[in-house]
Coordinates of C-alpha atoms and ligand atoms in Angstrom, one line a residue:
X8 CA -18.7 -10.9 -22.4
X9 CA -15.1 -10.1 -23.6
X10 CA -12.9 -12.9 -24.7
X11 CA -9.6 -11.0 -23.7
X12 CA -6.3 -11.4 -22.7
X13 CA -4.6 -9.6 -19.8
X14 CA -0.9 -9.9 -18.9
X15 CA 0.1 -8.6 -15.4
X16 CA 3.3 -8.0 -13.5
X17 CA 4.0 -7.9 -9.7
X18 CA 6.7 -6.2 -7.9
X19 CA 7.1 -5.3 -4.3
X20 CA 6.0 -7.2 -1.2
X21 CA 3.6 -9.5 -0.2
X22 CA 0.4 -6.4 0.1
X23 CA 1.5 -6.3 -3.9
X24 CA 0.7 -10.1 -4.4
X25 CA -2.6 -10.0 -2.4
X26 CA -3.7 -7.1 -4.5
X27 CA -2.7 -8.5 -7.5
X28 CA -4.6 -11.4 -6.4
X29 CA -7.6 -9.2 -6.6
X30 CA -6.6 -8.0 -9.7
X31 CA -6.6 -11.3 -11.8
X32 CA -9.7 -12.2 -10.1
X33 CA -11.4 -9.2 -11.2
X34 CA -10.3 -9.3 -14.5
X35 CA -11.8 -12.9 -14.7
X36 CA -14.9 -11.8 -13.6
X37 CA -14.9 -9.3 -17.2
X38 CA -14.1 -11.9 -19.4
X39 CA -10.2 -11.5 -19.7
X40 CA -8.0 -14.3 -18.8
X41 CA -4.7 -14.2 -17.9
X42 CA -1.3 -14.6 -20.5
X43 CA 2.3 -14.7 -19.6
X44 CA 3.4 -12.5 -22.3
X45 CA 2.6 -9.1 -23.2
X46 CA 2.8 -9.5 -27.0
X47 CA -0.3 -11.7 -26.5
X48 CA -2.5 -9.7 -24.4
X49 CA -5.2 -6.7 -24.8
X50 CA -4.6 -5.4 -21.7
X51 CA -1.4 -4.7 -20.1
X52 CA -1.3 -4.0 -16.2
X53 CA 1.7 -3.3 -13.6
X54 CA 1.2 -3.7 -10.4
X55 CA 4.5 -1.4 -8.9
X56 CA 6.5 -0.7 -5.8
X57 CA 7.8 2.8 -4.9
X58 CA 10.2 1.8 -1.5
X59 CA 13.0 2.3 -2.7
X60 CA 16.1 3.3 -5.2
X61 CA 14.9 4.8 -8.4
X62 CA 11.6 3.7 -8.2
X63 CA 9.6 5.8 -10.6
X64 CA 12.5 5.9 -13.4
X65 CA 12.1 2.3 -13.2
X66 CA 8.5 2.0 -14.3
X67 CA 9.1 4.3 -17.0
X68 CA 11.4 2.6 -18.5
X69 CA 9.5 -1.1 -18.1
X70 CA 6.7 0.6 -19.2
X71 CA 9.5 1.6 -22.6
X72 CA 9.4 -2.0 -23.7
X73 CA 5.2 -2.2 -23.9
X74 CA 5.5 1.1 -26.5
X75 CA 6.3 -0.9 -29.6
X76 CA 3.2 -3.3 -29.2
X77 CA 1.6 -0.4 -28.2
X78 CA 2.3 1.3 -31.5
X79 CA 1.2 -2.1 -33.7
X80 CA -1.7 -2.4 -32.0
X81 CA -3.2 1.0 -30.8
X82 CA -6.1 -0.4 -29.3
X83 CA -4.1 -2.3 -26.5
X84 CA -4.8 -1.1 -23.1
X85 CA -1.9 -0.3 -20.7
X86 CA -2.3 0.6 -16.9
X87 CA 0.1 0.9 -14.0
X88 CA -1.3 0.2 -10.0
X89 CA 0.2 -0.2 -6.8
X90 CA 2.6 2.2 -5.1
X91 CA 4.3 4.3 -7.7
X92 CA 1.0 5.0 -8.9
X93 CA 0.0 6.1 -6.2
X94 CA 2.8 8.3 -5.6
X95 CA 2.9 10.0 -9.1
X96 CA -1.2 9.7 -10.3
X97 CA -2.0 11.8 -13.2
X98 CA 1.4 12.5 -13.7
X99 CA 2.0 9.4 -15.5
X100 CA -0.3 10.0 -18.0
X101 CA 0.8 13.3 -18.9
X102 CA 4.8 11.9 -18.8
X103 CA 3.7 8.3 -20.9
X104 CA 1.4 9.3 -24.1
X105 CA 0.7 5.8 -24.4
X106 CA -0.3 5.2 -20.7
X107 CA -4.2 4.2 -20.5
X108 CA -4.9 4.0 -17.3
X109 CA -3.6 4.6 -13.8
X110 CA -4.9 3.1 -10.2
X111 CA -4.0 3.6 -6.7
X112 CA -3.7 1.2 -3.8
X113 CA -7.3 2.0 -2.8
X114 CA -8.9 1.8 -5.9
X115 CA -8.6 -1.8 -7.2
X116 CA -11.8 -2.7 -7.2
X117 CA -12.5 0.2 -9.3
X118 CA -10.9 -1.4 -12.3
X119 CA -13.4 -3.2 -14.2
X120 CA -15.4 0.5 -14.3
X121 CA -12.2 1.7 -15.4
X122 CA -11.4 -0.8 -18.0
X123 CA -14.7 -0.5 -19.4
X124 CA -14.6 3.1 -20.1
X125 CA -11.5 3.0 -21.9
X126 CA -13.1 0.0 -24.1
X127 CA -16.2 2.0 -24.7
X128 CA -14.5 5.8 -24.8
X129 CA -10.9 5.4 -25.4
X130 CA -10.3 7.7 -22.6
X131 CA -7.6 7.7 -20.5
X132 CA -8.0 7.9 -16.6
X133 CA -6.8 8.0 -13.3
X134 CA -8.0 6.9 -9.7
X135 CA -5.4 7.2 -6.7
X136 CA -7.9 9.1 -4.5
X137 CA -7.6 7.2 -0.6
X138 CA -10.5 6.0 0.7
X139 CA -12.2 6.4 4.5
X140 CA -11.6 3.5 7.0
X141 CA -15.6 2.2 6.4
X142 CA -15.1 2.0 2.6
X143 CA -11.8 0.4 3.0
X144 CA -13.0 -2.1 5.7
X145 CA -16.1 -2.9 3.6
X146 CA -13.9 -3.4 0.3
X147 CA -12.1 -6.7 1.0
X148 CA -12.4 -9.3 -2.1
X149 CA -13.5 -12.4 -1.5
X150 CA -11.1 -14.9 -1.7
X151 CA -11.2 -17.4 -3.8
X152 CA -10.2 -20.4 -4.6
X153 CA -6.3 -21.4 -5.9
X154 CA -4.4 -24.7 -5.6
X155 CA -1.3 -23.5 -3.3
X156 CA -1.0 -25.2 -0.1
X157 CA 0.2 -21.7 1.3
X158 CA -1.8 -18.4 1.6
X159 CA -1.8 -14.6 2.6
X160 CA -4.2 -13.5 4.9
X161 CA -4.4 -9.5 4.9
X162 CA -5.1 -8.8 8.7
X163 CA -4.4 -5.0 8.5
X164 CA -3.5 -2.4 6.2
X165 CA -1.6 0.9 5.8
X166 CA 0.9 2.2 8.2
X167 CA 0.6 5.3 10.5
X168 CA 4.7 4.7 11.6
X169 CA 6.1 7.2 9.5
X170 CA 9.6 6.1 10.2
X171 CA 11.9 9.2 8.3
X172 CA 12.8 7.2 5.4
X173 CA 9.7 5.5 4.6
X174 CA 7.4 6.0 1.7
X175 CA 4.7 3.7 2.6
X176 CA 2.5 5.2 5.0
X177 CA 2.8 7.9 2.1
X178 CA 1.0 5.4 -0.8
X179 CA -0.4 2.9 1.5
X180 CA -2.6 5.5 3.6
X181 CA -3.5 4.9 7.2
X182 CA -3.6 1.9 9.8
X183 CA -6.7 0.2 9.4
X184 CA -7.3 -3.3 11.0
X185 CA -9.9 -6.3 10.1
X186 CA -12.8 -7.3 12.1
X187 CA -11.2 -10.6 14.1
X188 CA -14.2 -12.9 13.0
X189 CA -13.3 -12.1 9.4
X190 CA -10.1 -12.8 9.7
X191 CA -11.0 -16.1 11.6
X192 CA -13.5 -16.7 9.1
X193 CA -11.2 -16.3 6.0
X194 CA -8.7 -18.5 7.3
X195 CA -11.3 -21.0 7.6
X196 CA -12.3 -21.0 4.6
X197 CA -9.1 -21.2 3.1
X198 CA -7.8 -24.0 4.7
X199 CA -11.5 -25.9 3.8
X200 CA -10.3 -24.7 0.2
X201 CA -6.8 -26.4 1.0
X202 CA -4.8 -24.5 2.3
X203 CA -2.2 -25.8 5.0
X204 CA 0.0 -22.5 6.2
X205 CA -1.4 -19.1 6.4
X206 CA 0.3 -15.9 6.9
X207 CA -1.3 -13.2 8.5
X208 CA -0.3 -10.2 6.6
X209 CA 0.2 -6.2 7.1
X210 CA 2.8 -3.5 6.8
X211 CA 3.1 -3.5 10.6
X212 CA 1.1 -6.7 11.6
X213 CA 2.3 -6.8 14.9
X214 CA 0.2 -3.1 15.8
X215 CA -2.9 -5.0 15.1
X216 CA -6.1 -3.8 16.9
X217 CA -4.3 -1.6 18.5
X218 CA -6.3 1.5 18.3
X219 CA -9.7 -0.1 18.3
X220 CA -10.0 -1.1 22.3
X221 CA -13.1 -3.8 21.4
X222 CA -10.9 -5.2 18.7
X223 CA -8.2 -8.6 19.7
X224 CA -4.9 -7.9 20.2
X225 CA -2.7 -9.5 17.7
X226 CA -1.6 -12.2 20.3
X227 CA -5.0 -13.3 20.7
X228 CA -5.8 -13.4 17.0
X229 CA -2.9 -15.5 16.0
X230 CA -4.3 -17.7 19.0
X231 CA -7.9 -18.0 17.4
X232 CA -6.4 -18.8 14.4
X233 CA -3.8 -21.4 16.0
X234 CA -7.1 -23.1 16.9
X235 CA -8.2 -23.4 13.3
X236 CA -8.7 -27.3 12.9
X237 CA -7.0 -28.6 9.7
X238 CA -4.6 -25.5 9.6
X239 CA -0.7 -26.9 9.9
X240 CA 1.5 -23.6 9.9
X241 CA 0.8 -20.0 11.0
X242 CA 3.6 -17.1 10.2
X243 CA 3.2 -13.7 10.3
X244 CA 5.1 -10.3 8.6
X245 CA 6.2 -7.9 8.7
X246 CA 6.6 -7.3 12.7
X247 CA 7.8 -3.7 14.1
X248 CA 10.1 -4.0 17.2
X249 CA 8.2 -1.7 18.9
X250 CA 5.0 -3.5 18.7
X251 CA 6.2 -6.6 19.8
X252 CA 5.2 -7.0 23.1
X253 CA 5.2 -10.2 26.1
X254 CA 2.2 -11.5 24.8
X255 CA 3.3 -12.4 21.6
X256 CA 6.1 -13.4 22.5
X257 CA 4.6 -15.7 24.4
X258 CA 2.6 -17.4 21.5
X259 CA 6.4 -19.1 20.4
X260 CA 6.3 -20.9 23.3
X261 CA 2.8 -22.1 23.2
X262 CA 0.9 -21.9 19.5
X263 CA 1.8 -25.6 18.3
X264 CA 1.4 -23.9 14.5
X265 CA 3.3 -20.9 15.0
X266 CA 6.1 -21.7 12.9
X267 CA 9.7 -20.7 14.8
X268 CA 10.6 -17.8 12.9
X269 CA 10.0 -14.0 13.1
X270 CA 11.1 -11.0 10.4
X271 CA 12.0 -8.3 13.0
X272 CA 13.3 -5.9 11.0
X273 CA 16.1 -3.7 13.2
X274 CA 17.0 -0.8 10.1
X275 CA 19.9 0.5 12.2
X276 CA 22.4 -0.7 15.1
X277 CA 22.9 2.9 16.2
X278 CA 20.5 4.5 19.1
X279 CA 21.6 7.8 17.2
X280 CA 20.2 6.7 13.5
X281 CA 17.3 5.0 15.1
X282 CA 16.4 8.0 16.6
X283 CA 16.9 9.7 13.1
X284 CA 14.8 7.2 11.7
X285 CA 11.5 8.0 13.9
X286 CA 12.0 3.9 14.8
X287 CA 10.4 4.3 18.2
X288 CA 13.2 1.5 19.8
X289 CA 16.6 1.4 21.0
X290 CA 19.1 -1.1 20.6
X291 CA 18.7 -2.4 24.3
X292 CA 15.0 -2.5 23.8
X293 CA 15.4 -4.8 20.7
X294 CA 17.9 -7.1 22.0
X295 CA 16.1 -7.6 24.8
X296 CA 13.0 -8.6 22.8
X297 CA 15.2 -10.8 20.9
X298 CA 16.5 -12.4 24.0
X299 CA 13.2 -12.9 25.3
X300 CA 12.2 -14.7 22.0
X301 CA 15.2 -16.6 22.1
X302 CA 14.4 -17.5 26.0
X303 CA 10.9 -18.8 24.7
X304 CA 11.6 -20.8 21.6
X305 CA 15.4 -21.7 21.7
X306 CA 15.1 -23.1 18.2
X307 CA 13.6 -20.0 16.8
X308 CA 15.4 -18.1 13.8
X309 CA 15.3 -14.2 13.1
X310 CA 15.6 -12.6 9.6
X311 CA 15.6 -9.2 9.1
X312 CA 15.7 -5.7 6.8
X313 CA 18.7 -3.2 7.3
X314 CA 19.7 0.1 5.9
X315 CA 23.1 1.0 5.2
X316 CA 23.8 4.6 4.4
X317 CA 21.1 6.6 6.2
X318 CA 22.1 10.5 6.3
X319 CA 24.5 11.3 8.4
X320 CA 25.0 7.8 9.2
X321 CA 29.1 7.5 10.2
X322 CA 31.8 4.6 10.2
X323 CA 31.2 4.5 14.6
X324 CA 27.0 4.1 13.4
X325 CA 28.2 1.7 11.1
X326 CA 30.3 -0.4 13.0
X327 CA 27.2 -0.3 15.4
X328 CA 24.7 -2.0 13.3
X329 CA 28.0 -4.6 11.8
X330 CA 27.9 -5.6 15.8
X331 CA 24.5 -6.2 16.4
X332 CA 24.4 -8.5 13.0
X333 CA 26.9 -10.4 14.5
X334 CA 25.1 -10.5 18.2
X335 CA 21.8 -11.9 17.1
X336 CA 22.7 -13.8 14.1
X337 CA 20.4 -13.6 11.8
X338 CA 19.5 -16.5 9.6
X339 CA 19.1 -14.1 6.7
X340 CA 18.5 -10.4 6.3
X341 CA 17.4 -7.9 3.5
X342 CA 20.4 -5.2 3.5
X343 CA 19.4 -1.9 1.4
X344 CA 21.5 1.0 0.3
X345 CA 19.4 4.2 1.2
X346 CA 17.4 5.8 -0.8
X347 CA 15.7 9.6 -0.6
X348 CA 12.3 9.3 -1.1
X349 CA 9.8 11.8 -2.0
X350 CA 7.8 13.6 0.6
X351 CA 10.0 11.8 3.9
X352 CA 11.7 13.7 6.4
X353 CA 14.4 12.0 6.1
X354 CA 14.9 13.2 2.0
X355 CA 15.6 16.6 3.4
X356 CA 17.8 15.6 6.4
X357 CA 21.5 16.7 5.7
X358 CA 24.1 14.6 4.6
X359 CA 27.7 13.9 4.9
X360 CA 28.6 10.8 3.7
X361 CA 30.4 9.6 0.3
X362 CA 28.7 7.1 -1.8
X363 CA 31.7 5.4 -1.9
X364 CA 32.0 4.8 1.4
X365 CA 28.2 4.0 1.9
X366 CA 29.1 1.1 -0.6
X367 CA 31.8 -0.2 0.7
X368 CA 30.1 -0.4 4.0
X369 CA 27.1 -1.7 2.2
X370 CA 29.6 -4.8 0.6
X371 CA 30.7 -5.1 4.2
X372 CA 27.7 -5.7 5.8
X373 CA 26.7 -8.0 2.7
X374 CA 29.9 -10.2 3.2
X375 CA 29.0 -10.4 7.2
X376 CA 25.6 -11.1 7.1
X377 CA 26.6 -14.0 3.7
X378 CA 29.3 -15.6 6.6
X379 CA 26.5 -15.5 9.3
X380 CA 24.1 -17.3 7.1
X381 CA 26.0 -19.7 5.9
X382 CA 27.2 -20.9 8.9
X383 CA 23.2 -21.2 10.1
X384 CA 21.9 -22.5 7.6
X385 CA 25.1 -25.4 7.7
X386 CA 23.6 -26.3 11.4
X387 CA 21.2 -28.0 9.1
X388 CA 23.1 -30.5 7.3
X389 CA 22.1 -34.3 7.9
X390 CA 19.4 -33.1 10.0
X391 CA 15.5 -34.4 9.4
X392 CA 13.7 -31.6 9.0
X393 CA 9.7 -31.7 8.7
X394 CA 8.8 -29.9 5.4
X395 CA 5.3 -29.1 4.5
X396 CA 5.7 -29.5 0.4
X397 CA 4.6 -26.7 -1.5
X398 CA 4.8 -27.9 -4.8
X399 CA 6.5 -29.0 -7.7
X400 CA 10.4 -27.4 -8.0
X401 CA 12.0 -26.0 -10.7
X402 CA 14.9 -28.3 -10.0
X403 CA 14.2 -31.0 -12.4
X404 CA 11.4 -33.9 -12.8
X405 CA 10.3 -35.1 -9.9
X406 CA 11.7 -33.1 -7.9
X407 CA 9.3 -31.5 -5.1
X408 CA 9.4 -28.2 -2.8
X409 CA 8.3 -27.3 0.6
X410 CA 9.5 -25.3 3.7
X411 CA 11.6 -25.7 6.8
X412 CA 9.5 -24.2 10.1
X413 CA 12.2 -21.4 9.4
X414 CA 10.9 -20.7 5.5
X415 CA 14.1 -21.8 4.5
X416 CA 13.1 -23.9 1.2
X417 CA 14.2 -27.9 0.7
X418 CA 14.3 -29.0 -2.6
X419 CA 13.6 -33.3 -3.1
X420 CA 12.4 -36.2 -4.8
X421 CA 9.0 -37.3 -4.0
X422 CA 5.6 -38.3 -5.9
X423 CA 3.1 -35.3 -6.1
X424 CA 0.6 -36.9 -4.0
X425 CA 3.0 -34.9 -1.1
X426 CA 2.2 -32.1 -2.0
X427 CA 0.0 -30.5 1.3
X428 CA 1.6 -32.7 3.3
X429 CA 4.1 -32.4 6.3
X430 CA 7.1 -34.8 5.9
X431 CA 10.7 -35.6 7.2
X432 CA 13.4 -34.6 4.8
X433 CA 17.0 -35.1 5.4
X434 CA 19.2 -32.3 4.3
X435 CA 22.2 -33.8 2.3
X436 CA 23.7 -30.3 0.8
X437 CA 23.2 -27.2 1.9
X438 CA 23.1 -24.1 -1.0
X439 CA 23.1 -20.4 -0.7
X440 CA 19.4 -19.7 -0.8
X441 CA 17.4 -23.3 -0.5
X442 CA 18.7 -26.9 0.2
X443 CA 18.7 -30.2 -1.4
X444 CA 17.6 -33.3 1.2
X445 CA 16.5 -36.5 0.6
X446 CA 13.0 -37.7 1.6
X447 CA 12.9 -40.0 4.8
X448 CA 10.7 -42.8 4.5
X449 CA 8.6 -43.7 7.4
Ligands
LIG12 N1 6.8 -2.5 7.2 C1 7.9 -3.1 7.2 C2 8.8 -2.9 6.0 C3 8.5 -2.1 4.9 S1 9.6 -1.7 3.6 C4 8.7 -2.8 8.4 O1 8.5 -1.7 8.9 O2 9.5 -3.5 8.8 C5 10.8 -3.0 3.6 C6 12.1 -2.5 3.9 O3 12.6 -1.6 2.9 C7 12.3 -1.7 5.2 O4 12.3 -2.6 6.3 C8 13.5 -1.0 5.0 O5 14.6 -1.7 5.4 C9 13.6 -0.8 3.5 N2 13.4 0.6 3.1 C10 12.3 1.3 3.2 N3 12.5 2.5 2.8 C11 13.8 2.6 2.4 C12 14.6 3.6 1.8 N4 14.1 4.9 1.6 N5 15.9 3.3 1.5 C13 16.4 2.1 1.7 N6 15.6 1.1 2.2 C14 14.4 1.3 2.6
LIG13 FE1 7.7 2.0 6.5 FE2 8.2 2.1 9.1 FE3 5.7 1.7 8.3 FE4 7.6 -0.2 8.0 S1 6.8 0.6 9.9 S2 6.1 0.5 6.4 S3 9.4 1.0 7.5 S4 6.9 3.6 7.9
LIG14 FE1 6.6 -1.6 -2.1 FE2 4.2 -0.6 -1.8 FE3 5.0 -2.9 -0.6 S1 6.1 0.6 -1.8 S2 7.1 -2.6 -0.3 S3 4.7 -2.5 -2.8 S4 3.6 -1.3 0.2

């Protein structure tokens, strides 16, 4: 058995975290255990997203800082997972001399071969190859246990959207969903471990079971898992507007867990863009979902991703999207500034914009969307709200942390003994990103 050290960082979105899950749970099982500082540890891992902006130039230069410890201690092992591996492969190596090792999102479970060899050989290596839908479906790590009252459940993986600008179905490889009954089965067994709020995870989660006619639809799924006994909260991400359909809308209205908030992601207010984007919506159809959800669940809140900036994109697309932010009123959305990336249609789609003007429409629709919220998330002053508490909070001593049903965080004083459990909490101020309340005593 080793008696190692491994430090590992996470960036990107929630597939990033499961994975990484997997990753310090694998390393376990070889006799590292985890650090959280690189000067410390034997083995140095990134775990790296590739959606946007300068992705790759990025990684280099985080993995810049490792070089001097590197060049101290020669035998240290440094590897780099997740997307951008994925997207560049043996290329790393041959651009970082001091790179060890370099794994794809389908080949995590390959690691502890991987890390071995390097131990035993000092060679360097690479494994980015994709991996058929059996393989995948059979690879799934068991989860086990950790003390967080809230999970991710992976429910499907991949995406076969392709929307223009998109590099994930490019590192992520195709749609495959999970067997129902493990799903079910998992989210059993987390909650036993307990667990109180699960989210049922995938790139497109909504477009679950789709292409397998035996499988559940998602709807159905979500109302298995509603029936879970000793589960409290159910969420789901990230939801394509296309895949939405009656069904699940229906579930706001009648899964007692299904907390009252969706990420519906709209990218673009234009019909033009959309189209531009490969979206597979139009405006009308998305509002009309949104009015339907809004129908169903009155008290229901929408957060969402847009770009700003797409090619072509003008100041009439523009005002387009600045409209429909101010139609649905989101409680909170994730703007982006476009970014090529390599391999999408959309990287070699012409373009006539400025940059300056894509910014200052970007610090537009940043100041609209920052008035929107605000005003939302004020509703909730001096209201009770019941939080399910998370955890301890950065805040101060005895300070606690949970949820609203809309994810927005509440920060209060409480005894830890709370933790995992639902409770009223008034909200006396209301901040930017979280808000302070005051337990209510009962
Ligand atoms: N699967 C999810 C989101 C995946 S990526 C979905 O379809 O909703 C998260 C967000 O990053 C996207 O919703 C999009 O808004 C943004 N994004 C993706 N590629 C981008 C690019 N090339 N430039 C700018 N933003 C991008
Ligand atoms: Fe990317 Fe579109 Fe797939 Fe989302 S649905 S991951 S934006 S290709
Ligand atoms: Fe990033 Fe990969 Fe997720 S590119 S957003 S970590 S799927």
């Amino acid at each position: 058995m080793n008696n190692k050290a491994f430090y590992l960082e996470t960036f990107g979105c929630q597939m990033n975290i499961v994975d990484s899950e997997q990753i310090v749970d694998l390393l376990q099982n070889i006799g590292y255990s985890q650090v959280d500082s690189a000067e410390r540890a034997d083995l140095i891992l990134l775990n790296t997203c590739s959606v946007r902006d300068k992705a790759e130039r990025k990684v280099y230069g985080h993995l810049g800082r490792f070089k001097p410890i590197k060049d101290q201690r020669p035998e240290l092992i440094i590897g780099v997972g997740g997307c951008v591996a994925q997207q560049e492969g043996e290329r790393m190596l041959e651009n970082v001399a001091y790179l060890d090792l370099v794994f794809g999102t389908h080949n995590i479970h390959q690691l502890p071969q991987l890390i071995r060899q390097i131990e035993e050989k000092r060679e360097r290596s690479s494994a980015t190859d994709f991996l058929d839908r059996e393989t995948r479906l059979n690879l799934f790590p068991e989860r086990t246990f950790r003390e967080t009252v809230t999970r991710f459940v992976t429910v499907m993986q991949g995406c076969d959207n392709f929307c223009s600008y998109c590099i994930v179905p490019h590192v992520r490889g195709r749609e495959i969903s999970r067997p129902s009954s493990e799903v079910i089965d998992e989210v059993t067994e987390l909650v036993k471990q307990g667990a109180r709020e699960i989210t049922l995870l995938g790139q497109n989660v909504n477009s679950y079971g789709l292409k397998d006619a035996a499988e559940l639809s998602f709807a159905e799924l979500l109302k298995k898992v509603n029936a879970i006994e000793g589960l409290e909260r159910l969420r789901f991400a990230t939801s394509h507007p296309k895949d939405l359909t009656d069904e699940l809308i229906a579930c706001f209205g009648s899964l007692d867990k299904l907390c009252h908030h969706i990420h519906l992601p709209f990218q673009s207010g234009s019909d033009r863009i959309l189209k531009m984007m490969n979206r597979g919506y139009s405006v009308s159809e998305y509002l009309d979902k949104v009015a339907r959800l809004k129908k169903i669940c009155p008290e229901i809140r929408l957060t969402t991703d847009i770009i700003v900036g797409f090619p072509q994109e003008n100041e009439e697309d523009f005002q387009a999207t600045l409209d429909l932010v101010e139609e649905v009123r989101y409680a909170d959305a994730f703007t982006f500034l476009y970014s090529p990336r390599i391999e999408t249609a959309a990287a070699k789609m012409e373009d006539d914009q400025s940059k300056m003007e894509k910014q200052q429409r970007f610090d537009r629709l940043l100041q609209l969307q920052r008035r929107v919220s605000a005003e939302i998330w004020q509703e909730d002053a001096g209201c009770v709200l019941p939080v399910l508490v998370e955890g301890v909070s950065k805040q101060g001593e005895g300070q606690l942390f949970g949820r609203s049903t809309w994810n927005r965080i509440v920060n209060f004083s409480g005894a830890t003994g709370l933790i995992g459990q639902t409770v009223p909490v008034k909200v006396s101020q209301v901040m930017r990103n979280s808000h302070l309340g005051e337990l209510v005593e009962l």
